[in-house]
């Protein structure tokens, strides 16, 4: 049976990009089932894609093939890669998108795809999701060995982002905003609980100003309109306003720095 | 064969919520097929969800499992429930979402889910779609008896909304707006034809002012830019502007009261 | 095995339209697999639908059934049709949507659907996707002969749009905008390479003003913020701004005329 393919991109749902990738996968590996992770990653936001992918990987079985296409450098020299990590497969551009995946597995391996080893007639310079990544994912889904279509390289040669960045400054812990969800909740660049007391007050310093929040288990533990900081259901530190939009409240966007100081 | 699961939520299509629910369902009942009803219910709008669900239920076969998650009270005391009605299954929060379902079936039954009877390792306080409702729907899909994971309660104990609300005031019939569709068509809280003459003029009183509409079979029976009132293809009373946006025209939103008076 | 159905519409993803069409297809042809092409075609934009469909058809195998519903004339006299072209099936309204399909196949054939030959109880006047087109596509998917539910007509009797329109005016080539993609790239009404020199400068005349662009292989061959003209990955002439939004830059929308003059 073909391996499940989980497909994430910033293609949007309006143009015929997603469907053409799916059509190519069907052609190359007819039995492959494709689950859409999301195609609404903010255009070109590599760290947004990393966060969404990292949050979802563990929920799928081993041998799943993750096809991840957030690829501002399409047509340039960035390499098309296959990664084996966490007992699963990952296919996409070598631009840091898979950083949280291979950093979580010391025995991760990587290959650079040889485009002309793929069963495609033509490779456009603007749509590698359809012409390179999709075909490679389809072959893996049907059980192909990565060595047949790609050359192994050192995992250390891969581009990596600072998705999990934090810096202590005196009693403050500074992180970056890596994602804003549909409710305006702010996800920070730390994937483990804060070493601060539950129930305690935390001062929040953002580009928009200074705020005070409560360190809680979930946003329903603060009053309406109040700021809460907690570990979200994917393991990341998150700031939310109960029944409100924290990103507007704090005036922050992806990439901004936020510093937390226990009071 | 596993029962079909039809999945509706207000999770949106951008964040990894929908995919994680699907992943959990696959884990618990690998053969389950999931059809997306929609995940773009207006955030927290319980009546919007009720309308969309009620409009679609009859098109799916008996034994279908409807997983409905519009859940502003997640993490609070609201109960997670299973309903058996209309020869189908319904899983979601006890907040009135399923009102039009159990009101249509006098022999409807209900159960309150025991979360710890579910095959999950952890239950977050913010994501019961993944940690409670999804697993329960998956078990039902694979043929589990509701009594194994839930305790039966009286159907009268369920929270209900006034989705089907109307009030006669003299010669007027007043209803509430329960949904606005993508074209701006206004759906009212009545699921049966008006007792008014087809072709007749109806005065429409809304928060935005007074308007006159024609009672027709479909909006194509009035001129461009004119107001039409008719029974929509789901059985509800609807107000539309031919080639226009009725919700803007009348200045109304979900929850507003609208009164109709035949001229 | 049932034939694959590829489903495109302007129904959006929020209202229960798409799901009801899918439910009807399941009822009539239970084994049919449905792939969503997109449901976010700009409302009522027939040429947008033609472009998206034409761009994707060749990626699917012969015998695929394309269900295309962009149907501003629903409820009027426009005919519901089946087309056989390019070794594939097409079902939808006779409003020009399938123009680029039947123009590409000299042996294309067409049938007008007899609604009452379909296995449906009722036919609404506002939702033919569910009540006519979906059922017809389901029957074709399950192997039904078109003659059983439709009457053959001359392909020349079909409504056609001028999707592929161009006009020479002196040294200029004028075309129309037929699509704007999510990045703001502008697709023109020509599906073959320009007969102009690669690397050459082209003057672009649009309703918004006069601009100069470079004729290249892909938008990554011009500097950031610069205008590029090239054949896109679907074979159409496209204007883009590298890392920018060309439709805003040129101030054009679907239907506008754009003239290109080599310098």
JSON list of C-alpha atoms in Angstrom, two decimals, chain A residues 4 6 13 33 35-42 52 55-56 59-60 179-183 217-221 230 233-234 243, chain B residues 10-17 19-20 22-24 26-27 39 41-44 72-76 124-127 130-131:
[
{"chain": "A", "resi": 4, "resn": "UNK", "atom": "CA", "xyz": [0.23, 8.51, 3.08]},
{"chain": "A", "resi": 6, "resn": "UNK", "atom": "CA", "xyz": [0.54, 15.01, 3.89]},
{"chain": "A", "resi": 13, "resn": "UNK", "atom": "CA", "xyz": [-6.88, 27.45, -2.50]},
{"chain": "A", "resi": 33, "resn": "UNK", "atom": "CA", "xyz": [-3.69, 9.09, -0.57]},
{"chain": "A", "resi": 35, "resn": "UNK", "atom": "CA", "xyz": [-4.21, 14.68, 3.12]},
{"chain": "A", "resi": 36, "resn": "UNK", "atom": "CA", "xyz": [-4.09, 18.48, 2.97]},
{"chain": "A", "resi": 37, "resn": "UNK", "atom": "CA", "xyz": [-2.29, 19.93, 5.98]},
{"chain": "A", "resi": 38, "resn": "UNK", "atom": "CA", "xyz": [-3.01, 23.49, 4.86]},
{"chain": "A", "resi": 39, "resn": "UNK", "atom": "CA", "xyz": [-2.32, 25.56, 1.76]},
{"chain": "A", "resi": 40, "resn": "UNK", "atom": "CA", "xyz": [-2.84, 28.89, 3.46]},
{"chain": "A", "resi": 41, "resn": "UNK", "atom": "CA", "xyz": [0.61, 29.37, 4.97]},
{"chain": "A", "resi": 42, "resn": "UNK", "atom": "CA", "xyz": [1.33, 33.11, 4.72]},
{"chain": "A", "resi": 52, "resn": "UNK", "atom": "CA", "xyz": [2.60, 24.37, 11.34]},
{"chain": "A", "resi": 55, "resn": "UNK", "atom": "CA", "xyz": [2.96, 20.97, 15.25]},
{"chain": "A", "resi": 56, "resn": "UNK", "atom": "CA", "xyz": [1.37, 18.26, 13.16]},
{"chain": "A", "resi": 59, "resn": "UNK", "atom": "CA", "xyz": [0.01, 12.99, 14.81]},
{"chain": "A", "resi": 60, "resn": "UNK", "atom": "CA", "xyz": [0.72, 11.01, 11.64]},
{"chain": "A", "resi": 179, "resn": "UNK", "atom": "CA", "xyz": [3.16, 32.53, 13.95]},
{"chain": "A", "resi": 180, "resn": "UNK", "atom": "CA", "xyz": [-0.16, 34.32, 14.43]},
{"chain": "A", "resi": 181, "resn": "UNK", "atom": "CA", "xyz": [-3.18, 32.02, 14.31]},
{"chain": "A", "resi": 182, "resn": "UNK", "atom": "CA", "xyz": [-6.70, 32.84, 13.07]},
{"chain": "A", "resi": 183, "resn": "UNK", "atom": "CA", "xyz": [-7.77, 34.09, 16.48]},
{"chain": "A", "resi": 217, "resn": "UNK", "atom": "CA", "xyz": [-2.72, 26.74, 31.86]},
{"chain": "A", "resi": 218, "resn": "UNK", "atom": "CA", "xyz": [-5.14, 28.08, 29.22]},
{"chain": "A", "resi": 219, "resn": "UNK", "atom": "CA", "xyz": [-6.60, 31.41, 28.14]},
{"chain": "A", "resi": 220, "resn": "UNK", "atom": "CA", "xyz": [-9.93, 30.56, 29.76]},
{"chain": "A", "resi": 221, "resn": "UNK", "atom": "CA", "xyz": [-8.19, 31.11, 33.13]},
{"chain": "A", "resi": 230, "resn": "UNK", "atom": "CA", "xyz": [0.60, 29.47, 28.36]},
{"chain": "A", "resi": 233, "resn": "UNK", "atom": "CA", "xyz": [-1.71, 22.43, 22.54]},
{"chain": "A", "resi": 234, "resn": "UNK", "atom": "CA", "xyz": [1.32, 21.97, 20.22]},
{"chain": "A", "resi": 243, "resn": "UNK", "atom": "CA", "xyz": [-12.11, 36.45, 23.52]},
{"chain": "B", "resi": 10, "resn": "UNK", "atom": "CA", "xyz": [-15.10, 27.05, 12.73]},
{"chain": "B", "resi": 11, "resn": "UNK", "atom": "CA", "xyz": [-11.38, 26.13, 12.76]},
{"chain": "B", "resi": 12, "resn": "UNK", "atom": "CA", "xyz": [-10.63, 27.83, 9.45]},
{"chain": "B", "resi": 13, "resn": "UNK", "atom": "CA", "xyz": [-8.38, 26.32, 6.82]},
{"chain": "B", "resi": 14, "resn": "UNK", "atom": "CA", "xyz": [-5.14, 28.09, 7.70]},
{"chain": "B", "resi": 15, "resn": "UNK", "atom": "CA", "xyz": [-4.06, 26.67, 11.06]},
{"chain": "B", "resi": 16, "resn": "UNK", "atom": "CA", "xyz": [-3.27, 22.98, 11.71]},
{"chain": "B", "resi": 17, "resn": "UNK", "atom": "CA", "xyz": [-6.48, 22.30, 13.65]},
{"chain": "B", "resi": 19, "resn": "UNK", "atom": "CA", "xyz": [-5.61, 18.24, 9.97]},
{"chain": "B", "resi": 20, "resn": "UNK", "atom": "CA", "xyz": [-4.88, 17.14, 13.53]},
{"chain": "B", "resi": 22, "resn": "UNK", "atom": "CA", "xyz": [-8.28, 14.10, 10.87]},
{"chain": "B", "resi": 23, "resn": "UNK", "atom": "CA", "xyz": [-5.00, 12.52, 11.94]},
{"chain": "B", "resi": 24, "resn": "UNK", "atom": "CA", "xyz": [-6.49, 11.40, 15.26]},
{"chain": "B", "resi": 26, "resn": "UNK", "atom": "CA", "xyz": [-7.23, 7.98, 11.16]},
{"chain": "B", "resi": 27, "resn": "UNK", "atom": "CA", "xyz": [-5.27, 6.62, 14.10]},
{"chain": "B", "resi": 39, "resn": "UNK", "atom": "CA", "xyz": [-14.51, 24.74, 8.36]},
{"chain": "B", "resi": 41, "resn": "UNK", "atom": "CA", "xyz": [-18.33, 28.73, 10.04]},
{"chain": "B", "resi": 42, "resn": "UNK", "atom": "CA", "xyz": [-18.09, 32.28, 11.46]},
{"chain": "B", "resi": 43, "resn": "UNK", "atom": "CA", "xyz": [-15.94, 31.96, 14.60]},
{"chain": "B", "resi": 44, "resn": "UNK", "atom": "CA", "xyz": [-18.05, 30.94, 17.60]},
{"chain": "B", "resi": 72, "resn": "UNK", "atom": "CA", "xyz": [-16.76, 28.96, 22.22]},
{"chain": "B", "resi": 73, "resn": "UNK", "atom": "CA", "xyz": [-17.03, 27.27, 25.64]},
{"chain": "B", "resi": 74, "resn": "UNK", "atom": "CA", "xyz": [-14.11, 24.85, 25.22]},
{"chain": "B", "resi": 75, "resn": "UNK", "atom": "CA", "xyz": [-12.36, 24.37, 28.54]},
{"chain": "B", "resi": 76, "resn": "UNK", "atom": "CA", "xyz": [-15.45, 25.39, 30.54]},
{"chain": "B", "resi": 124, "resn": "UNK", "atom": "CA", "xyz": [-5.78, 19.66, 26.35]},
{"chain": "B", "resi": 125, "resn": "UNK", "atom": "CA", "xyz": [-8.04, 22.37, 27.73]},
{"chain": "B", "resi": 126, "resn": "UNK", "atom": "CA", "xyz": [-8.20, 24.26, 24.43]},
{"chain": "B", "resi": 127, "resn": "UNK", "atom": "CA", "xyz": [-8.59, 21.66, 21.68]},
{"chain": "B", "resi": 130, "resn": "UNK", "atom": "CA", "xyz": [-8.79, 16.76, 18.56]},
{"chain": "B", "resi": 131, "resn": "UNK", "atom": "CA", "xyz": [-8.82, 15.33, 22.08]}
]
